[in-house]
CSV table of C-alpha atoms and ligand atoms in Angstrom, one decimal:
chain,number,residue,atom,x,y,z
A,69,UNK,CA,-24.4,-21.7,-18.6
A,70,UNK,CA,-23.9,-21.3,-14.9
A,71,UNK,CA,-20.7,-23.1,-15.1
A,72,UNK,CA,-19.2,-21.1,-17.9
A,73,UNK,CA,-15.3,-20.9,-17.7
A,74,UNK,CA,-15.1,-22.8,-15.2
A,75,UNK,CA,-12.1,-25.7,-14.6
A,76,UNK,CA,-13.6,-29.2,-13.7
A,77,UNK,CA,-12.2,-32.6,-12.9
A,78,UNK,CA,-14.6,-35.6,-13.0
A,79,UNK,CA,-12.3,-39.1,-12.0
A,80,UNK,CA,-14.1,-42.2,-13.2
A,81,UNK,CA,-15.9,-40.3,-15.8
A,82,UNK,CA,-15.8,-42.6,-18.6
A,83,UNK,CA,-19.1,-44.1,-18.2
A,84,UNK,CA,-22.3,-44.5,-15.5
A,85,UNK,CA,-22.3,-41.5,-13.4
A,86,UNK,CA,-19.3,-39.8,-13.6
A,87,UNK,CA,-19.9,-39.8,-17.3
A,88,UNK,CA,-23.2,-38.1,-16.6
A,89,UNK,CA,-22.0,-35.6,-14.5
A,90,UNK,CA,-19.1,-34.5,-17.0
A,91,UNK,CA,-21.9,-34.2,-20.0
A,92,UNK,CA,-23.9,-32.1,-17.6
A,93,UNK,CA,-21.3,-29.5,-16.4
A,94,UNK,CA,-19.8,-28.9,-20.1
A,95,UNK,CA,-23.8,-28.5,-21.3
A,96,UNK,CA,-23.4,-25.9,-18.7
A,97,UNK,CA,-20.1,-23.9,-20.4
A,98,UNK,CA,-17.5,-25.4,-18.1
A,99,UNK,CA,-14.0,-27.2,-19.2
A,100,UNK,CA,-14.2,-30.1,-18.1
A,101,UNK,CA,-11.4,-33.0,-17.3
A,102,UNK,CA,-12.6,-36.5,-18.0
A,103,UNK,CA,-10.8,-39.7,-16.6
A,104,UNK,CA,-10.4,-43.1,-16.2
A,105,UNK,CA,-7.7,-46.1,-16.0
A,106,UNK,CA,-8.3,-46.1,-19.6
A,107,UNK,CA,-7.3,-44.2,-22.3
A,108,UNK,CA,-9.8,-45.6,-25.2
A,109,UNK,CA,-13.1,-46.1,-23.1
A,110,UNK,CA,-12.7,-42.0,-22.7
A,111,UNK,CA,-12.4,-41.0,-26.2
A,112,UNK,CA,-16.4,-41.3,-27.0
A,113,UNK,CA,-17.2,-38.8,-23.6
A,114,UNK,CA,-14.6,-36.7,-25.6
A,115,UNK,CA,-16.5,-36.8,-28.6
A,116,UNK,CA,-19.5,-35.9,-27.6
A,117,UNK,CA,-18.4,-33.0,-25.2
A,118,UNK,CA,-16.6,-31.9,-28.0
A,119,UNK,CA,-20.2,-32.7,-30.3
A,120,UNK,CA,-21.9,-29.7,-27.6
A,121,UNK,CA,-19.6,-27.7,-28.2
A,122,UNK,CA,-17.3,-28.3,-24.9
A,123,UNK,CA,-13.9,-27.8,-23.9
A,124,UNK,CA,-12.1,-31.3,-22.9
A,125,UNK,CA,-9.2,-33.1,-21.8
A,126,UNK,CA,-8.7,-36.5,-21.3
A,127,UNK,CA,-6.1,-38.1,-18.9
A,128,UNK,CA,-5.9,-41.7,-18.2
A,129,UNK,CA,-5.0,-41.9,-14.7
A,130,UNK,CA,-5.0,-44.3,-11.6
A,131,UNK,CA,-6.6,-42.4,-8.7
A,132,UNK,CA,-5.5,-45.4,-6.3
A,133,UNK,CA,-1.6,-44.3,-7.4
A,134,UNK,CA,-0.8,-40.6,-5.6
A,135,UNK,CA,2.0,-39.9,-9.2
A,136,UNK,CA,-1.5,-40.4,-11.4
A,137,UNK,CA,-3.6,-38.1,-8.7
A,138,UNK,CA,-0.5,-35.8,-9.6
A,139,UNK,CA,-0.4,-36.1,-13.3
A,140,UNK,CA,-4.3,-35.4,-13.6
A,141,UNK,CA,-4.1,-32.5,-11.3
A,142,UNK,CA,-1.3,-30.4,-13.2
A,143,UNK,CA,-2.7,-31.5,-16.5
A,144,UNK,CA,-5.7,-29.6,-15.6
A,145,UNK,CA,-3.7,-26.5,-14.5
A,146,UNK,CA,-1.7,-26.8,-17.7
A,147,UNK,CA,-4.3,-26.4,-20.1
A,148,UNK,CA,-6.9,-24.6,-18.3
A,149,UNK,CA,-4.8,-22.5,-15.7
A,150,UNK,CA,-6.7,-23.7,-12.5
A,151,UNK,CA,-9.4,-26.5,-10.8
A,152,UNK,CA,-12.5,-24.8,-9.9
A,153,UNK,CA,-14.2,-28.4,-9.0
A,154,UNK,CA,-12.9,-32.0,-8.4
A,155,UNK,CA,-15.6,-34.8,-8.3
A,156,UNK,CA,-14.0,-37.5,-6.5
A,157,UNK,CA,-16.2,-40.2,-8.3
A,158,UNK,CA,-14.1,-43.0,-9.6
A,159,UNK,CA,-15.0,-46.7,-7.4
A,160,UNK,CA,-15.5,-49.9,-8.1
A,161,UNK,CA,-17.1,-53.2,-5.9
A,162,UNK,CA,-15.6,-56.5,-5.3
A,163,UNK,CA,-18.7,-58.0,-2.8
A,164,UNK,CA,-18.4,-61.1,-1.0
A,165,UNK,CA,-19.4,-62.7,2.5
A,166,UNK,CA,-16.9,-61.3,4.9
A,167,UNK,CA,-15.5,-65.2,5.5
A,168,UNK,CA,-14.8,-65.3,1.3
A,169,UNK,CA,-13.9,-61.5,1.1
A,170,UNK,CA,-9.8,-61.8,0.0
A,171,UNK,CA,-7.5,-59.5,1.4
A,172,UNK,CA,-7.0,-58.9,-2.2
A,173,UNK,CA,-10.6,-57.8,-2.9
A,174,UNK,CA,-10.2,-56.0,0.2
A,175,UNK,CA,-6.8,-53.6,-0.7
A,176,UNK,CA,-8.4,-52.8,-4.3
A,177,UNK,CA,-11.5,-51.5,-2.6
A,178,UNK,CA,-9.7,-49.4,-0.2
A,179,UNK,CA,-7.2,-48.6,-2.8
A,180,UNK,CA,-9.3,-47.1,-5.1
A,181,UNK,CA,-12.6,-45.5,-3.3
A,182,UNK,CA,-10.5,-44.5,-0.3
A,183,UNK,CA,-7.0,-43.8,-1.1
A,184,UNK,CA,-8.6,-42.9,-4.2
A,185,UNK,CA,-10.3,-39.5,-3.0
A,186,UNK,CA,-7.3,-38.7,-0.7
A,187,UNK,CA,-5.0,-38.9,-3.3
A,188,UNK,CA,-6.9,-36.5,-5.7
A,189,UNK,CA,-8.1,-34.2,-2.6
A,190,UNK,CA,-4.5,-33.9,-1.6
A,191,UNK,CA,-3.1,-33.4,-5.1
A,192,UNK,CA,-5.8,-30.3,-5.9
A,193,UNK,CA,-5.9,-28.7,-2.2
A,194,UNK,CA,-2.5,-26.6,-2.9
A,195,UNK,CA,-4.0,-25.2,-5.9
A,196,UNK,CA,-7.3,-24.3,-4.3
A,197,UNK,CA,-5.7,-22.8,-1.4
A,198,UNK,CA,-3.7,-20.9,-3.6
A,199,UNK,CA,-6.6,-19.7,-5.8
A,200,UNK,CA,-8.5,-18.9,-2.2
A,201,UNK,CA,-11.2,-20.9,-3.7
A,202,UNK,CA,-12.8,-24.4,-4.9
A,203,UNK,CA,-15.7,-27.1,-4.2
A,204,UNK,CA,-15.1,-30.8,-3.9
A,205,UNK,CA,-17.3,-33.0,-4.3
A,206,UNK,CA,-16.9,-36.7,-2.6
A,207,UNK,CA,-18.6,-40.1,-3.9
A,208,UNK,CA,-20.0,-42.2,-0.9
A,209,UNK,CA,-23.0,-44.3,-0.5
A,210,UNK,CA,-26.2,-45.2,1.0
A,211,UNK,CA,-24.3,-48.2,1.9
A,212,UNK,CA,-21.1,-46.5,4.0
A,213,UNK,CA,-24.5,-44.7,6.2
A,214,UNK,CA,-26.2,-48.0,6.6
A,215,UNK,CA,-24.1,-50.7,5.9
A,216,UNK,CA,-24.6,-54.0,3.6
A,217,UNK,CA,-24.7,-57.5,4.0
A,218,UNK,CA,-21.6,-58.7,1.5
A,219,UNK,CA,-20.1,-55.3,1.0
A,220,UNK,CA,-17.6,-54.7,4.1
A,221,UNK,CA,-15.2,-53.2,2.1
A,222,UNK,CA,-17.1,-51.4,-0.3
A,223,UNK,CA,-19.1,-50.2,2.9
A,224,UNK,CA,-15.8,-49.2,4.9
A,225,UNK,CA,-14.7,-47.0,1.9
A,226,UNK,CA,-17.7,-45.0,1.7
A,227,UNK,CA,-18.0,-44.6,5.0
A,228,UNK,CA,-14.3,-43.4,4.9
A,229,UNK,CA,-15.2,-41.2,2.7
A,230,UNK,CA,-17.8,-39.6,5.3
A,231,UNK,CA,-14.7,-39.0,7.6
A,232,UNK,CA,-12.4,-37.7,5.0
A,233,UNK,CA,-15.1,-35.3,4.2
A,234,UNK,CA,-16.3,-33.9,7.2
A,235,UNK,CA,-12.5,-33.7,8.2
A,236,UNK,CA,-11.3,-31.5,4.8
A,237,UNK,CA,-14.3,-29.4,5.2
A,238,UNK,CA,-13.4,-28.2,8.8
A,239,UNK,CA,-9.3,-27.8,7.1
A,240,UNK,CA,-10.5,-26.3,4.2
A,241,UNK,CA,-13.3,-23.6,4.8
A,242,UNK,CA,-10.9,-21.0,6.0
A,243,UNK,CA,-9.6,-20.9,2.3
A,244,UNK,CA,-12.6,-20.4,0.6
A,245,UNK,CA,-13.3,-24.2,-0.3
A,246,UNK,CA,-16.3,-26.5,0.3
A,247,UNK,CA,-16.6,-30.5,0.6
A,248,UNK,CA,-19.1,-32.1,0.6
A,249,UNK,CA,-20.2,-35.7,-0.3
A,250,UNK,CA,-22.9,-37.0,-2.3
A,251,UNK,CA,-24.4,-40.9,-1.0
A,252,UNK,CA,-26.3,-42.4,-4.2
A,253,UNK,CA,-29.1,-45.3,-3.3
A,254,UNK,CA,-29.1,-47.5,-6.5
A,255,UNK,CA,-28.7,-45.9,-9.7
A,256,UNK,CA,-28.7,-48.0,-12.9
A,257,UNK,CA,-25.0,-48.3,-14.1
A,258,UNK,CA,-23.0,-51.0,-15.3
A,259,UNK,CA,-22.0,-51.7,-11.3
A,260,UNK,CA,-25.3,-52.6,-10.6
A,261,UNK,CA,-26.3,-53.7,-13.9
A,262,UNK,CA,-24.7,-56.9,-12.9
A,263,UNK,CA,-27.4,-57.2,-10.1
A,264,UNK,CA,-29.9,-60.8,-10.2
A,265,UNK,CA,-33.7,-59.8,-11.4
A,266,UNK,CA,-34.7,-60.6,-8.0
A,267,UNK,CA,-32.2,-59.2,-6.3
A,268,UNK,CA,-33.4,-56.0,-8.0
A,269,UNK,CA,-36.9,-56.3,-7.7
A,270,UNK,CA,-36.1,-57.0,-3.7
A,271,UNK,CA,-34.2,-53.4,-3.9
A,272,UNK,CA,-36.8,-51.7,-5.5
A,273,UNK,CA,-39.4,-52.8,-3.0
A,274,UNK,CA,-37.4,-51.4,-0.3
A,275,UNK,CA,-37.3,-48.0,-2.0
A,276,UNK,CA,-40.0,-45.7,-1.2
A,277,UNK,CA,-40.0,-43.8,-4.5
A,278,UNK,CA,-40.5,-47.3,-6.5
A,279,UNK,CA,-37.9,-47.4,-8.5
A,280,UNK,CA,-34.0,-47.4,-9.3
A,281,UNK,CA,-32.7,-43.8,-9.3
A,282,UNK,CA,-30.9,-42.5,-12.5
A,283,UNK,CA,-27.3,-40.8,-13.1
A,284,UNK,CA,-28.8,-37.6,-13.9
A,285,UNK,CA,-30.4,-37.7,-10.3
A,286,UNK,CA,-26.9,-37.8,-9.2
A,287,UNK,CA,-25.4,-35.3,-11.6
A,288,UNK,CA,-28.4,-32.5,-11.1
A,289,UNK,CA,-27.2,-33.6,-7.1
A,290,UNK,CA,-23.6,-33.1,-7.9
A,291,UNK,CA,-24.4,-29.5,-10.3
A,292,UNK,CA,-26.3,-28.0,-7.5
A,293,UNK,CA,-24.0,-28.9,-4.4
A,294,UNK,CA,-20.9,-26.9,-6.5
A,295,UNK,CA,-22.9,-24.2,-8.1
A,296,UNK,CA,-23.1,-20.7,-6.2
A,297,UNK,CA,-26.8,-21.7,-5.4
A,298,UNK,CA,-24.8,-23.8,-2.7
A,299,UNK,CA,-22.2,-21.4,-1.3
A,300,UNK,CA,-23.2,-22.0,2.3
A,301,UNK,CA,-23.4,-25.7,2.3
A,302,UNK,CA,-20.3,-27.5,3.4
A,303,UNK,CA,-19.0,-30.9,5.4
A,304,UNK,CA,-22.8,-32.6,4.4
A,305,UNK,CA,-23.5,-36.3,3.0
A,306,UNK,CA,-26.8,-35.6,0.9
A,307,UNK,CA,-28.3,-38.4,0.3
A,308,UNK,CA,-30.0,-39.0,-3.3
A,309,UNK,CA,-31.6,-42.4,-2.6
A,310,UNK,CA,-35.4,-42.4,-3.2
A,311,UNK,CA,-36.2,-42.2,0.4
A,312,UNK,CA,-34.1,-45.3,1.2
A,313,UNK,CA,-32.3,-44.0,4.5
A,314,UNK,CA,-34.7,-42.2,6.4
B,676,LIG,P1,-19.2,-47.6,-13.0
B,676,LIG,O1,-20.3,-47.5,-14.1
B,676,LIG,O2,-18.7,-48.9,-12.7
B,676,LIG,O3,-18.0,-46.6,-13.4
B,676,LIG,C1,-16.9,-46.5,-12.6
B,676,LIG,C2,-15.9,-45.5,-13.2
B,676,LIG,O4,-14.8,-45.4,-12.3
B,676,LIG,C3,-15.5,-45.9,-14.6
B,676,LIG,O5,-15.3,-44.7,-15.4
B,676,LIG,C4,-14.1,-46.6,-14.3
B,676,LIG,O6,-13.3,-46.5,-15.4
B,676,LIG,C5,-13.6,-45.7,-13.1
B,676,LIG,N1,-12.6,-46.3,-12.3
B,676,LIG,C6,-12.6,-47.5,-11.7
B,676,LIG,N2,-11.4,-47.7,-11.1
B,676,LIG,C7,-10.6,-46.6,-11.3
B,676,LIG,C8,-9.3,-46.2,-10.9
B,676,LIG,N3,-8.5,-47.0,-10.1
B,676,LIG,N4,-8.9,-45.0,-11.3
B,676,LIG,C9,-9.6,-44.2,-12.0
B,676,LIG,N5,-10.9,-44.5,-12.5
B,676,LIG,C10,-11.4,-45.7,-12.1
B,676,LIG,O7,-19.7,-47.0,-11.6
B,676,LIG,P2,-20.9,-46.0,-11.2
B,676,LIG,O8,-22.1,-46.8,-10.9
B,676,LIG,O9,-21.0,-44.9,-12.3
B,676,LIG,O10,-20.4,-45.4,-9.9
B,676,LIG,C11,-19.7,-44.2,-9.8
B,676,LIG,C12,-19.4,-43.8,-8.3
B,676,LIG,O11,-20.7,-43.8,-7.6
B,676,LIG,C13,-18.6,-44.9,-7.6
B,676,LIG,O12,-17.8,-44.3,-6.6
B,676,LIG,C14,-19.7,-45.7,-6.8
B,676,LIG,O13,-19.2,-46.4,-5.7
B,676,LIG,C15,-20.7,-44.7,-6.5
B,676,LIG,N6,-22.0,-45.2,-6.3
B,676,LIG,C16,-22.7,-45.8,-7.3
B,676,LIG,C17,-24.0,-46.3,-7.0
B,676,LIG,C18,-24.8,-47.1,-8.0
B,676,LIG,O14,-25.9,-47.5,-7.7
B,676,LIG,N7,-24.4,-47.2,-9.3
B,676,LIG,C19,-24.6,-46.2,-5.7
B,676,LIG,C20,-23.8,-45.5,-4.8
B,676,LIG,C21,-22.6,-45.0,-5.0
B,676,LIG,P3,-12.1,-47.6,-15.7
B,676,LIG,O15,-12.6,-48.9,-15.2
B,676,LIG,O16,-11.9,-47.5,-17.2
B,676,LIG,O17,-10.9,-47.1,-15.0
């Protein structure tokens, strides 16, 4: 119960990894705030927090609109009187060749991975300041370190997120609050669910553990980096990858 009491907002949480991470805190006695663009896919995370015996609220928010960002932060204050954690987790892809990528594809990526994070980050930081303490936690990827053929705007928004990172630690750790962020290989989700076989069994070869990693790699990641086990530990990408960037 190292979490116990403790105020946490998990974006994207309504399934894959974000889901994972939000089981795993409340298992650990925190409240936890689960979200998503929609409403219905959250009610079965609700359920079974609630089935553990956790404290949760559900807001449907848009992180890629700053008035949602808003609503999601003070509905978190309102019901449990302060944000301890924010896991900036909610992304999506939209891959093509850079000569078939749309300017379309392009905005939604930014929009959402990028503006995304800096729309929650900005949205919790006066609380946390206020509170002289709090621990973000930042969703990159392997691919914002190293790049990916047919993902130049996935890959620019996780690198972004690097920046935004490094830059709100330096800002931040004068008021008692850490950021770091967290760069997944492949995990099996839904996002790369949609992978071809061969595709897959290229990635795996390329992966020195063997295999695909799984969300509660990420989430034990994710628990660690914002538990007091981690107190010194700020402005990092750690990877959790399977060896794939060495
Ligand atoms: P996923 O299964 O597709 O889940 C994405 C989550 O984000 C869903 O809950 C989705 O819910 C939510 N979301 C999407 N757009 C949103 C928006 N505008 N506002 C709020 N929520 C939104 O993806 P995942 O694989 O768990 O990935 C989670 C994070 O890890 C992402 O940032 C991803 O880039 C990163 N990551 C994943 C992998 C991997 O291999 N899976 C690797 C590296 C990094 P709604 O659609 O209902 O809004």
């Amino acid at each position: 119960m190292i979490f116990k009491d403790k105020a946490i907002i998990v974006t994207g949480s309504s399934r894959g990894i974000g889901k994972e991470i939000a089981i795993a805190y409340a298992k650990e006695g925190a409240m936890v705030t689960i979200s998503s663009r929609n409403d219905e896919s959250l009610k079965s995370v609700a359920d079974e927090i609630k089935s553990i015996g956790g404290e949760v609220l559900s807001v449907a928010a848009d992180v890629s609109k700053p008035e949602d960002s808003k609503t999601l932060i003070e509905q978190t204050i309102a019901k449990f009187g302060k944000v301890d954690i924010l896991v900036n987790n909610a992304g999506i892809t939209r891959d093509n060749l850079l000569l078939r990528l749309s300017e379309e594809d392009w905005d939604n990526v930014i929009d959402i991975n990028l503006k995304g994070a800096f729309n929650c980050l900005k949205a919790v930081t006066k609380q946390m300041m206020k509170q002289r303490q709090g621990c973000i936690i930042n969703m990159s990827s392997v691919v914002g370190v190293m790049g990916n053929a047919g993902q130049v705007n996935y890959a620019a928004s996780k690198a972004g997120i690097i920046g935004i990172t490094k830059s709100a630690a330096k800002e931040l750790a004068s008021r008692g609050i850490r950021v770091n962020a967290i760069a997944p290989g492949f995990i099996e989700t839904d996002m790369t669910d949609n992978l071809p076989e061969k595709a897959k069994e290229e990635l795996v070869s390329a992966i020195p553990l063997g295999k695909l990693g799984t969300v509660q790699d990420v989430a034990d990641l994710v628990l660690f980096l914002t538990s007091e086990k981690a107190k010194y530990i700020t402005g990092q990408v750690i990877n959790v990858d399977g060896g794939m960037v060495i």
